[in-house]
mmCIF file of C-alpha atoms in Angstrom:
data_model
loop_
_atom_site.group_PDB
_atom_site.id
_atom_site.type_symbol
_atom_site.label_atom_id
_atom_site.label_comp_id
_atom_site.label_asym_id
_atom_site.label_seq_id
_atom_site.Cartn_x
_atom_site.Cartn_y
_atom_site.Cartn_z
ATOM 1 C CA UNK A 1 117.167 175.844 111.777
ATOM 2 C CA UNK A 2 116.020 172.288 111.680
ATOM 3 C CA UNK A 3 118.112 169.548 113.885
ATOM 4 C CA UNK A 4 119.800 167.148 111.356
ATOM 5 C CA UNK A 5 119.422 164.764 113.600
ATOM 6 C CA UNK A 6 115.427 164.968 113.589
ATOM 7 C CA UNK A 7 115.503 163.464 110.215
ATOM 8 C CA UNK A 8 114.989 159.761 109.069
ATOM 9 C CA UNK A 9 117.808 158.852 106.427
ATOM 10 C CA UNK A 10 114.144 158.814 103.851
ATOM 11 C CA UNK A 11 113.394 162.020 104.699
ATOM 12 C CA UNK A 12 117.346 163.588 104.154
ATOM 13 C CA UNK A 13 117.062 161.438 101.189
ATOM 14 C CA UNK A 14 114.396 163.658 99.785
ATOM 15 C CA UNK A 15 116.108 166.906 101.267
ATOM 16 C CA UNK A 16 119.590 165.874 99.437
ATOM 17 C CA UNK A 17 117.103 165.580 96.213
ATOM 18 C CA UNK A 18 115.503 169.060 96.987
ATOM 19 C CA UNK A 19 119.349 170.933 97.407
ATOM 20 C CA UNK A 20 120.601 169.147 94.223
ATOM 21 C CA UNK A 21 123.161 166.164 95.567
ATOM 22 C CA UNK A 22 122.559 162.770 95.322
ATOM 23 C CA UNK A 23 120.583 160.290 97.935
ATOM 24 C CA UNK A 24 123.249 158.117 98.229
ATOM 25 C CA UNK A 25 125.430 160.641 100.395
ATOM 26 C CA UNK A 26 122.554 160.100 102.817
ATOM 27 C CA UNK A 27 124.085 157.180 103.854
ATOM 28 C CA UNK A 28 127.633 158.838 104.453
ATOM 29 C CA UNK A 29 125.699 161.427 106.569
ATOM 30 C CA UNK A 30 124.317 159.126 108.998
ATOM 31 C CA UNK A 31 127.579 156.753 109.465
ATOM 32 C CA UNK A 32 129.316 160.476 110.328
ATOM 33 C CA UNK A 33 126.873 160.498 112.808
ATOM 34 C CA UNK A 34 125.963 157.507 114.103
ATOM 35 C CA UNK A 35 128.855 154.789 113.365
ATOM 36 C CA UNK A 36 131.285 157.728 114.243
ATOM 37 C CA UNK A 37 129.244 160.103 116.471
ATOM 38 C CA UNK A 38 131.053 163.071 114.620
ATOM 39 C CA UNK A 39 128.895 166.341 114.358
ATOM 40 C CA UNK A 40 131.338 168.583 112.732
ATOM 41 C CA UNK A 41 130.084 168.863 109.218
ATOM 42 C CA UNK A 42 134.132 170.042 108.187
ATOM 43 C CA UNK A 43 135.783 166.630 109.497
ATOM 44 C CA UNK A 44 132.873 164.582 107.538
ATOM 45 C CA UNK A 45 135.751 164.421 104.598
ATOM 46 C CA UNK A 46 134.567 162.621 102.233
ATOM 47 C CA UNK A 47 131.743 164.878 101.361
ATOM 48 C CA UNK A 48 131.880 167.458 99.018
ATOM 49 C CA UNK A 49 132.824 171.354 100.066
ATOM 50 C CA UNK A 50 129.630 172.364 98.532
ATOM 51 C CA UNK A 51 127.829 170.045 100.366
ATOM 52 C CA UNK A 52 128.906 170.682 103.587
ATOM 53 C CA UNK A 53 128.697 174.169 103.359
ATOM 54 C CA UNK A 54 124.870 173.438 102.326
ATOM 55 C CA UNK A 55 124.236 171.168 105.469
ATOM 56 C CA UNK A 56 125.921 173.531 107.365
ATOM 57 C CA UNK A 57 123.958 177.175 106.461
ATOM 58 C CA UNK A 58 120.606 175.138 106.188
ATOM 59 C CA UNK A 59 120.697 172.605 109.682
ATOM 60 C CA UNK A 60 121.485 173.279 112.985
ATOM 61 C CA UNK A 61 124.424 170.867 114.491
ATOM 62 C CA UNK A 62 124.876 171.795 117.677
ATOM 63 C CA UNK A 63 123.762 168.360 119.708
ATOM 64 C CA UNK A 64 122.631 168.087 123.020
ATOM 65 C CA UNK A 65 125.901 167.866 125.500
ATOM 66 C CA UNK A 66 127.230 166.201 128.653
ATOM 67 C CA UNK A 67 127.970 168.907 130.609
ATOM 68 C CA UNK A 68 128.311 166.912 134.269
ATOM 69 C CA UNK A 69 128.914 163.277 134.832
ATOM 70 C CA UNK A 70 128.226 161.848 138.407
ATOM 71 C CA UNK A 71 129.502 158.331 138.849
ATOM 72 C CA UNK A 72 128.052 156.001 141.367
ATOM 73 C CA UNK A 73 130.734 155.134 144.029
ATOM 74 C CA UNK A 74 128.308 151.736 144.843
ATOM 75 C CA UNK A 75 127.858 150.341 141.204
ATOM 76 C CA UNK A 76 129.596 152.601 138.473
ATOM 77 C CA UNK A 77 125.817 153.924 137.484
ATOM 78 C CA UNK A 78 127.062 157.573 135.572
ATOM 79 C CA UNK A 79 124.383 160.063 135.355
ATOM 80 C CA UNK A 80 124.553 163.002 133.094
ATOM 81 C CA UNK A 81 123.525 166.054 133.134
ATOM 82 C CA UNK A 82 122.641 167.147 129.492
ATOM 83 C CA UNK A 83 122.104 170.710 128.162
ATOM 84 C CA UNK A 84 120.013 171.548 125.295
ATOM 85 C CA UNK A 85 120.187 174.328 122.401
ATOM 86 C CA UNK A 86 118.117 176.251 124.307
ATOM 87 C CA UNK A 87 119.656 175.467 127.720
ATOM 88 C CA UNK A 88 116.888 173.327 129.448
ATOM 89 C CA UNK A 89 119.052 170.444 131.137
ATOM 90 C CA UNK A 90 118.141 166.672 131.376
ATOM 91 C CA UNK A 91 119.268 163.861 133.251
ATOM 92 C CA UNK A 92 120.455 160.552 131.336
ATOM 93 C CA UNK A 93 121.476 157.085 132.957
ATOM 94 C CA UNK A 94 123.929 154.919 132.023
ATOM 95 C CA UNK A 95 123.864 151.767 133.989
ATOM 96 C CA UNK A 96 126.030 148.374 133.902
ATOM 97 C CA UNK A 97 125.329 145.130 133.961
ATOM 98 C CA UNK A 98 127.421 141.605 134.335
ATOM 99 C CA UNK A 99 130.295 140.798 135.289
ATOM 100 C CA UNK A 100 134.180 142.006 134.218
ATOM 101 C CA UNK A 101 134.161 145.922 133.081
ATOM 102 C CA UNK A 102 135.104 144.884 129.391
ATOM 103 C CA UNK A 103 132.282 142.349 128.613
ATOM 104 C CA UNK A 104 129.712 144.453 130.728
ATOM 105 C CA UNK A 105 126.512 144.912 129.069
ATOM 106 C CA UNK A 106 125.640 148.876 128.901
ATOM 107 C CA UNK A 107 121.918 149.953 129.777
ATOM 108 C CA UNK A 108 121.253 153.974 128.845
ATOM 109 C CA UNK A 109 117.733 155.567 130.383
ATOM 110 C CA UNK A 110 116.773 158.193 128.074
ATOM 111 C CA UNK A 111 114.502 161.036 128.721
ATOM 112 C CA UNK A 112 111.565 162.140 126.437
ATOM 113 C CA UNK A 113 110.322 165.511 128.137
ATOM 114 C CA UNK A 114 111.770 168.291 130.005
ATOM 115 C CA UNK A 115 109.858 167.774 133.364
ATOM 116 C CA UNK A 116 106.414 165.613 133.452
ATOM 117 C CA UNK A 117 103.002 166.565 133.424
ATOM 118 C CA UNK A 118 101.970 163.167 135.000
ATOM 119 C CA UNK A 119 102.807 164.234 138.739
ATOM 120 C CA UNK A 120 103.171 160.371 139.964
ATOM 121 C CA UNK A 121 103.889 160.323 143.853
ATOM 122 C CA UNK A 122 106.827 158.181 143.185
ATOM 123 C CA UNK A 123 108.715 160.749 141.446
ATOM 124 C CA UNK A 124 110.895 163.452 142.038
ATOM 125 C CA UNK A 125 110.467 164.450 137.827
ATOM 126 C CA UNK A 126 106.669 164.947 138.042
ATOM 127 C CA UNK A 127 107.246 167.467 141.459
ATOM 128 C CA UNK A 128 108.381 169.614 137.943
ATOM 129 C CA UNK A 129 105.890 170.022 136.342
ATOM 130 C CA UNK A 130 106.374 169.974 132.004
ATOM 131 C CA UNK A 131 108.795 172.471 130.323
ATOM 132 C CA UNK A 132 108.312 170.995 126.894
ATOM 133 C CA UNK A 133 108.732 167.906 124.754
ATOM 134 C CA UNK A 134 112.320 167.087 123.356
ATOM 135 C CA UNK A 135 112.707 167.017 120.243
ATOM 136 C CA UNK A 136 113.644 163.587 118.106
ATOM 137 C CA UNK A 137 116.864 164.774 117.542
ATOM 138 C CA UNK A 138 117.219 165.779 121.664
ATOM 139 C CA UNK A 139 116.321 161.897 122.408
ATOM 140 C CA UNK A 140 118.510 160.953 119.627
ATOM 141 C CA UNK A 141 121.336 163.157 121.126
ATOM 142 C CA UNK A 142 121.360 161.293 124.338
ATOM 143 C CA UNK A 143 122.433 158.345 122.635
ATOM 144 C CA UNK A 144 124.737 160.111 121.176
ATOM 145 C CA UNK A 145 126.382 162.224 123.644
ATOM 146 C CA UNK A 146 127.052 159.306 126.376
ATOM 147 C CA UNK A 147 128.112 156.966 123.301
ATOM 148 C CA UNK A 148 130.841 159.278 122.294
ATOM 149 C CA UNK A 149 132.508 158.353 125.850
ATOM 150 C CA UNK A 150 131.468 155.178 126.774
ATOM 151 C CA UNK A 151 131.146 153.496 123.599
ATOM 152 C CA UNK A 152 128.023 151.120 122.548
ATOM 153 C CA UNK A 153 124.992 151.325 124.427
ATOM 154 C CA UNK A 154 123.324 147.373 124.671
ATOM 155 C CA UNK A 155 119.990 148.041 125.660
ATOM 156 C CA UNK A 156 118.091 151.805 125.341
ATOM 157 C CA UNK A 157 114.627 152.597 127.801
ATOM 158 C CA UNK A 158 112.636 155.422 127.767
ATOM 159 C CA UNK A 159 112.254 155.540 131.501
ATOM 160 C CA UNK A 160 114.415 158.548 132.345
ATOM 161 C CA UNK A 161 112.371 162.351 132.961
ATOM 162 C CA UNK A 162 108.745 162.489 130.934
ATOM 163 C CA UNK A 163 106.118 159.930 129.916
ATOM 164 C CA UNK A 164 106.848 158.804 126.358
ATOM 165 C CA UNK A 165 103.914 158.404 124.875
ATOM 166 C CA UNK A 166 102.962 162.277 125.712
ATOM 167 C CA UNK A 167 105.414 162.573 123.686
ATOM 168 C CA UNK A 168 104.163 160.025 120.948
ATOM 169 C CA UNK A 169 105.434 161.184 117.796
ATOM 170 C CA UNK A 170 109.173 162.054 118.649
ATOM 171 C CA UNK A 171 109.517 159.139 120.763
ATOM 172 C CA UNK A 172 108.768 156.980 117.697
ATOM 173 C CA UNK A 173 110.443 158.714 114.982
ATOM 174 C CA UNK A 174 113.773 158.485 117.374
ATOM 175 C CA UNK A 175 113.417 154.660 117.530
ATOM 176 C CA UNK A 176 112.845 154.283 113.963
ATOM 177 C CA UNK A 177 116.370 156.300 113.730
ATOM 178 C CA UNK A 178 118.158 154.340 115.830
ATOM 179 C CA UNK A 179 117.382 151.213 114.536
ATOM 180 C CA UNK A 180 118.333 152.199 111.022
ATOM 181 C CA UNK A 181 120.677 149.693 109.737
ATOM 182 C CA UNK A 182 122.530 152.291 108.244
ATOM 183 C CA UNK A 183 123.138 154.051 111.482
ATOM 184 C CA UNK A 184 123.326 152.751 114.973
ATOM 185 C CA UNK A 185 121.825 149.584 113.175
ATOM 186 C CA UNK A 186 120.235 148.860 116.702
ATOM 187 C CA UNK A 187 117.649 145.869 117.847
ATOM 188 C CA UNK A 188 114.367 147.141 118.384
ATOM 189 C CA UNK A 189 114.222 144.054 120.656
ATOM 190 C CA UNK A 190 116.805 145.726 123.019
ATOM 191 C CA UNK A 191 114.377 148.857 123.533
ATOM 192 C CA UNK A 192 111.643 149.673 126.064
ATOM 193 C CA UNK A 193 109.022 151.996 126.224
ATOM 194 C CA UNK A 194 107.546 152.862 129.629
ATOM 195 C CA UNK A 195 104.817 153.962 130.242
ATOM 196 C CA UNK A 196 102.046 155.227 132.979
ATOM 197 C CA UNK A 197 99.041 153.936 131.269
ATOM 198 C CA UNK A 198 97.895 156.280 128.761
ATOM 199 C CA UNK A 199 95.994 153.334 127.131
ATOM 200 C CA UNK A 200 95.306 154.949 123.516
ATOM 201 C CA UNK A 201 98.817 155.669 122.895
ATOM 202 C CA UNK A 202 99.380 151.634 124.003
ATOM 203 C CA UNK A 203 96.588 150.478 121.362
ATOM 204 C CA UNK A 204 98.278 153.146 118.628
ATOM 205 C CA UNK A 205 102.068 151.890 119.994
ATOM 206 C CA UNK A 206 100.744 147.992 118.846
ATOM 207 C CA UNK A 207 100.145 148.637 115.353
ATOM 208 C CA UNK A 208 103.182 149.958 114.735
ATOM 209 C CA UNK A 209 104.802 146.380 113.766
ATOM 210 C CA UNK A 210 107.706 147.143 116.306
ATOM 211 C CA UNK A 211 108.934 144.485 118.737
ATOM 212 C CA UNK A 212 110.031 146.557 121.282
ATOM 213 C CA UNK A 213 109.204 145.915 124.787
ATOM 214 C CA UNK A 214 106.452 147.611 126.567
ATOM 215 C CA UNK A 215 107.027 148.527 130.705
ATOM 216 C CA UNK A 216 103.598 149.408 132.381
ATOM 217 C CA UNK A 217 104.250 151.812 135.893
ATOM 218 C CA UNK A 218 101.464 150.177 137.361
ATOM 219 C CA UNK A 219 102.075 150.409 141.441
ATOM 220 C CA UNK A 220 98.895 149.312 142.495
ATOM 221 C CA UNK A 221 96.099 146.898 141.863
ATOM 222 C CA UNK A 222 92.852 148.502 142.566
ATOM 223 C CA UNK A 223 91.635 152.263 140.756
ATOM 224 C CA UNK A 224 91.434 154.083 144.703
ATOM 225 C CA UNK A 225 95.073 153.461 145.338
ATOM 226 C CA UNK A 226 96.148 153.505 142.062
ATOM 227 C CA UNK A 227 94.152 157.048 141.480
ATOM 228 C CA UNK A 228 96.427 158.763 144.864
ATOM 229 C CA UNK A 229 99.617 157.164 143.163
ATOM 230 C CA UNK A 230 99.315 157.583 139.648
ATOM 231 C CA UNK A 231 97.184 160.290 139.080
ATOM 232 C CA UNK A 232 96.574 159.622 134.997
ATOM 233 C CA UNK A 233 94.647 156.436 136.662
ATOM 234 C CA UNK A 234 92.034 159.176 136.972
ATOM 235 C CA UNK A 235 91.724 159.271 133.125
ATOM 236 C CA UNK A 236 92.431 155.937 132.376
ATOM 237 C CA UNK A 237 91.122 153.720 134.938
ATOM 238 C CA UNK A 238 92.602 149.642 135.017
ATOM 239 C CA UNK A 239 90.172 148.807 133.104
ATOM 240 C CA UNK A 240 90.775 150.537 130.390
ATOM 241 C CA UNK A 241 94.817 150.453 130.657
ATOM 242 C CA UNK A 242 94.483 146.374 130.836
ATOM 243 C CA UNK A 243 91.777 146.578 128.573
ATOM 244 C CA UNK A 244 94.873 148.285 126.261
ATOM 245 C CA UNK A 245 97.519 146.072 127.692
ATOM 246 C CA UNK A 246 96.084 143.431 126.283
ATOM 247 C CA UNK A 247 95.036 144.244 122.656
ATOM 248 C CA UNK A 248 99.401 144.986 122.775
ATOM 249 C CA UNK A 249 99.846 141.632 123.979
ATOM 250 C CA UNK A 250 97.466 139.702 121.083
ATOM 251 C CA UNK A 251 98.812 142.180 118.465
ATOM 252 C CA UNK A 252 102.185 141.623 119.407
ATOM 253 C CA UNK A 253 102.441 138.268 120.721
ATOM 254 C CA UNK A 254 105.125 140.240 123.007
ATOM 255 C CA UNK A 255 105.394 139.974 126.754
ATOM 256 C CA UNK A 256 104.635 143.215 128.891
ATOM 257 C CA UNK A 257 106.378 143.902 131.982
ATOM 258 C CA UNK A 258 104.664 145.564 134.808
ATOM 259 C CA UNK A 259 106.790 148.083 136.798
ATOM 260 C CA UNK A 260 105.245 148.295 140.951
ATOM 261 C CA UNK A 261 107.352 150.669 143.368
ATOM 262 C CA UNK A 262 107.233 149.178 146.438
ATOM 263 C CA UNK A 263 106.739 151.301 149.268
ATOM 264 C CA UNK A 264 106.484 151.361 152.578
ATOM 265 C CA UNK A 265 103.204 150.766 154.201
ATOM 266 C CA UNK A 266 101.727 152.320 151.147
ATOM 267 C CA UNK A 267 101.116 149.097 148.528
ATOM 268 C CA UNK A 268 103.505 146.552 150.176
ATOM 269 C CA UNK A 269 101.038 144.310 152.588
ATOM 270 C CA UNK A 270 100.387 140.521 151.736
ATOM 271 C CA UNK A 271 96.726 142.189 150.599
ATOM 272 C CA UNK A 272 98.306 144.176 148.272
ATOM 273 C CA UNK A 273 100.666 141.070 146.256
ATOM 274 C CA UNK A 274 97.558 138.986 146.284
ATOM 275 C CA UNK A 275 94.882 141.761 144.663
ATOM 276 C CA UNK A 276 98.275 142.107 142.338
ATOM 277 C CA UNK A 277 98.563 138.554 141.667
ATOM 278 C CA UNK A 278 94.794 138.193 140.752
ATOM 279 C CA UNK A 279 94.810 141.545 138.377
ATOM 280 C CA UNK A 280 97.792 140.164 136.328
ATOM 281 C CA UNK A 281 96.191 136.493 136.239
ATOM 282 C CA UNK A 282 96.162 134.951 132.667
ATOM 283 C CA UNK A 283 98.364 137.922 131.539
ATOM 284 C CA UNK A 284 101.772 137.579 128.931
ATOM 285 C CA UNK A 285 103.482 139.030 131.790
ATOM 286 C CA UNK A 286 106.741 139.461 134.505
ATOM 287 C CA UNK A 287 106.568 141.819 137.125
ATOM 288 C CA UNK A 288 109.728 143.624 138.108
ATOM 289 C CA UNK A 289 109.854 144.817 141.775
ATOM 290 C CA UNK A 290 111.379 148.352 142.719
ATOM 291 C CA UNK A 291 111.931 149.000 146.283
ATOM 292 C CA UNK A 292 110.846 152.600 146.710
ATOM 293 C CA UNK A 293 113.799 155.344 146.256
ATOM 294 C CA UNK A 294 113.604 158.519 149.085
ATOM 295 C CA UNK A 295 112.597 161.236 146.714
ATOM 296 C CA UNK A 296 112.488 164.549 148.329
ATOM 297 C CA UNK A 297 109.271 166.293 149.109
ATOM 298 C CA UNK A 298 107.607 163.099 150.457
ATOM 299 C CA UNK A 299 107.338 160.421 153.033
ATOM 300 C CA UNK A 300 107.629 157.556 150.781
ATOM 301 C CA UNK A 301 110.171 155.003 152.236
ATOM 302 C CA UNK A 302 111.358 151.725 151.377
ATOM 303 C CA UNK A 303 110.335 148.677 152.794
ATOM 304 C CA UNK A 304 112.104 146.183 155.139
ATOM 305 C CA UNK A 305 113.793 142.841 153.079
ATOM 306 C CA UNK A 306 111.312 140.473 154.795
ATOM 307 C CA UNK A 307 108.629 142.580 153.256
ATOM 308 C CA UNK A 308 110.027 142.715 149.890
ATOM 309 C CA UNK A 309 110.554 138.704 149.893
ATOM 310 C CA UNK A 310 106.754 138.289 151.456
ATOM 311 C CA UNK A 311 105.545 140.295 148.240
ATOM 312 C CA UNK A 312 107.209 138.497 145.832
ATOM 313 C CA UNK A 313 107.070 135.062 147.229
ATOM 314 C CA UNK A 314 102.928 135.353 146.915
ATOM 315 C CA UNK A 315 103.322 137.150 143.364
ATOM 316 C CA UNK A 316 105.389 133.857 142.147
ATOM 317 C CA UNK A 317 103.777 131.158 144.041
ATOM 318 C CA UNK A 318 100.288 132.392 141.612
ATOM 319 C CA UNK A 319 102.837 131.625 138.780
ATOM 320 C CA UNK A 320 103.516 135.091 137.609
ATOM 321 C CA UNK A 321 107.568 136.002 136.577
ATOM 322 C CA UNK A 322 108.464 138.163 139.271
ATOM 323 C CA UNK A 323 111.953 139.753 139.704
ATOM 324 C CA UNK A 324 113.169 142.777 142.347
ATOM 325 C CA UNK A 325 115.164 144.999 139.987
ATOM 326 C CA UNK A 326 118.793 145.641 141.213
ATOM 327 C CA UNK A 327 118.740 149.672 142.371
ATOM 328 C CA UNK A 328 121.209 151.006 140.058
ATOM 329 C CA UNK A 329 122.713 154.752 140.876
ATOM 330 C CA UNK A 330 121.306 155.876 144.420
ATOM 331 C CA UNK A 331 123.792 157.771 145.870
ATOM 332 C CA UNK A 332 124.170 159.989 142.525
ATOM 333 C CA UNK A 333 119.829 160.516 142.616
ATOM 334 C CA UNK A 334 119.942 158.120 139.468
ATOM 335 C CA UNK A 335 117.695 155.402 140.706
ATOM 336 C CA UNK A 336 114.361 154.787 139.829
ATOM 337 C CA UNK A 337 112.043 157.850 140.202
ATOM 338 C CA UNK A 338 115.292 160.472 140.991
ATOM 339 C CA UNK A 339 115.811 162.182 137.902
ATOM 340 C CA UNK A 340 115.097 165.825 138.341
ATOM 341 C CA UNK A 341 117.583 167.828 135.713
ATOM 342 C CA UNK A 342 119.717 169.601 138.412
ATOM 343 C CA UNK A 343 121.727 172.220 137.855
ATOM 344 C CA UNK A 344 123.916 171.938 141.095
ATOM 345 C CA UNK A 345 123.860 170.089 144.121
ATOM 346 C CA UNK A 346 121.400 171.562 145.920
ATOM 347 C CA UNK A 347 118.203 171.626 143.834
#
């Protein structure tokens, strides 16, 4: 059976129509599940019994579920380990940001694949390989799943296991749910995509009259490098990804970030921030700044602080916004790059 939660409130609207009960209980539906996060159809009281018997013998409710919470003794990052119907497991992120617990803003990394096919170097997710594509409702169920414990989520990214835009379709129809006013009623404003440069899917993404944020994992500033690191650079060369970036930017008038793991000896030299700085000239732009995470598998190692400052003094004294993003969930493998769906401690 079909996922009720894979459905846009227009589409139950016409399924309500099809099993003979009115459109406007479409709207009771979705504030059962997403102003309440309740998926058992027999505590949604004030729909009918005949109706709930019919969304129950017709759609399958059984969400994806928290099955393992790892909390960050360093920062209070949780990471979850999520099961799916069909028992594939994900990892989710929940991160914090601000100051007292109460007033802290909440940041949830969803996934959009089980696995990757991308097979960056960065990236203990890609080491995978792809098991599928989740499903809207599996994206939608992330949400969901950490919400019903830790409350509202402020901001949403797809940066957790997968590359969205493989994943076009689902990815989409999930934000379009969530940002239902009759639901979660959330601000496409306080969503980001991420992406490894599959510059179609950017051109198709920037027609879609959403102002969402766009994150580009771009690591390196020349196609050789780039090509070892990111290996869908093969495909889709710079050229053709900032070709892409910026028909988003003058469709959108919206700023893109640019995501570059730092690593060590690898893409961190003065060279490197200056061929960087000259790729990104004239560009709506702000580079964020990871320090490499240990991923296992490979050599890749973070670089000193003097080297980190070095890069991003040159990257801001060319004027371009550049920040080092606060690592968020280390210890727990829920940094940056450390997502890898295991299923005990040892994997």
């Amino acid at each position: 059976m079909e996922d009720i939660l894979n459905y846009t409130r227009k589409e139950l609207n016409s399924l309500l129509e099809e099993g003979g009960f009115p459109v406007y209980r479409s709207k009771q539906i979705y504030q059962w599940l997403y102003t309440k996060y309740v998926n058992d159809v027999n505590q949604m009281n004030n729909l009918p019994v005949n109706l709930r018997q019919w969304l129950i013998n017709n759609y399958n409710w059984r969400f994806p579920k928290a099955i393992r919470e790892q909390v960050s003794k360093i920062d209070g990052t949780a990471k979850f380990l999520v099961e799916l119907v069909d028992e594939q497991t994900i990892e989710t992120v929940l991160m914090f940001h601000g100051g007292k617990a109460a007033k802290q803003r909440k940041t949830l990394c969803v996934s959009s694949q089980v696995g990757c096919p991308v097979g960056c170097v960065f990236c203990a997710t890609g080491k995978m390989g792809l098991k599928r594509n989740l499903s809207t409702g599996e994206i939608i169920g992330q949400l969901l799943a950490v919400s019903r414990v830790h409350g509202k989520i402020d901001n949403i990214v797809y940066m957790g296991m997968g590359e969205p835009l493989l994943n076009y379709d689902n990815v989409l129809k999930s934000i379009r749910i969530i940002t239902d006013e009759m639901g979660l009623n959330f601000s496409s404003r306080k969503i980001t995509i991420s992406t490894c440069g599959l510059a179609p899917e950017i051109k198709k993404l920037s027609e879609e009259k959403i102002p969402l944020t766009l994150a580009i994992s771009l690591h390196a500033a020349n196609n050789e490098l780039r090509n070892a690191l990111v290996p869908i650079n093969k495909k889709y060369p710079l050229e053709d990804l900032l070709g892409a970036v910026k028909y988003f930017i003058n469709k959108t008038n919206r700023k893109v970030t640019f995501e570059y793991i730092l690593a060590k000896d690898i893409n961190d030299s003065i060279l490197h921030a200056k061929e960087l700085a000259a790729l990104l000239k004239g560009f709506l732009c702000n580079v964020n700044i990871i320090p490499a995470n240990p991923v296992p598998g490979t050599a890749i190692k973070k670089p000193n602080a003097r080297s980190i400052a070095n890069f991003v003094q040159i990257l801001q004294s060319k004027g371009i916004e550049t920040v080092v993003r606060s690592e968020k969930g280390a210890d727990i493998d829920g940094a940056c790059g450390q997502l890898k769906a295991r299923t005990n401690g040892n994997d």
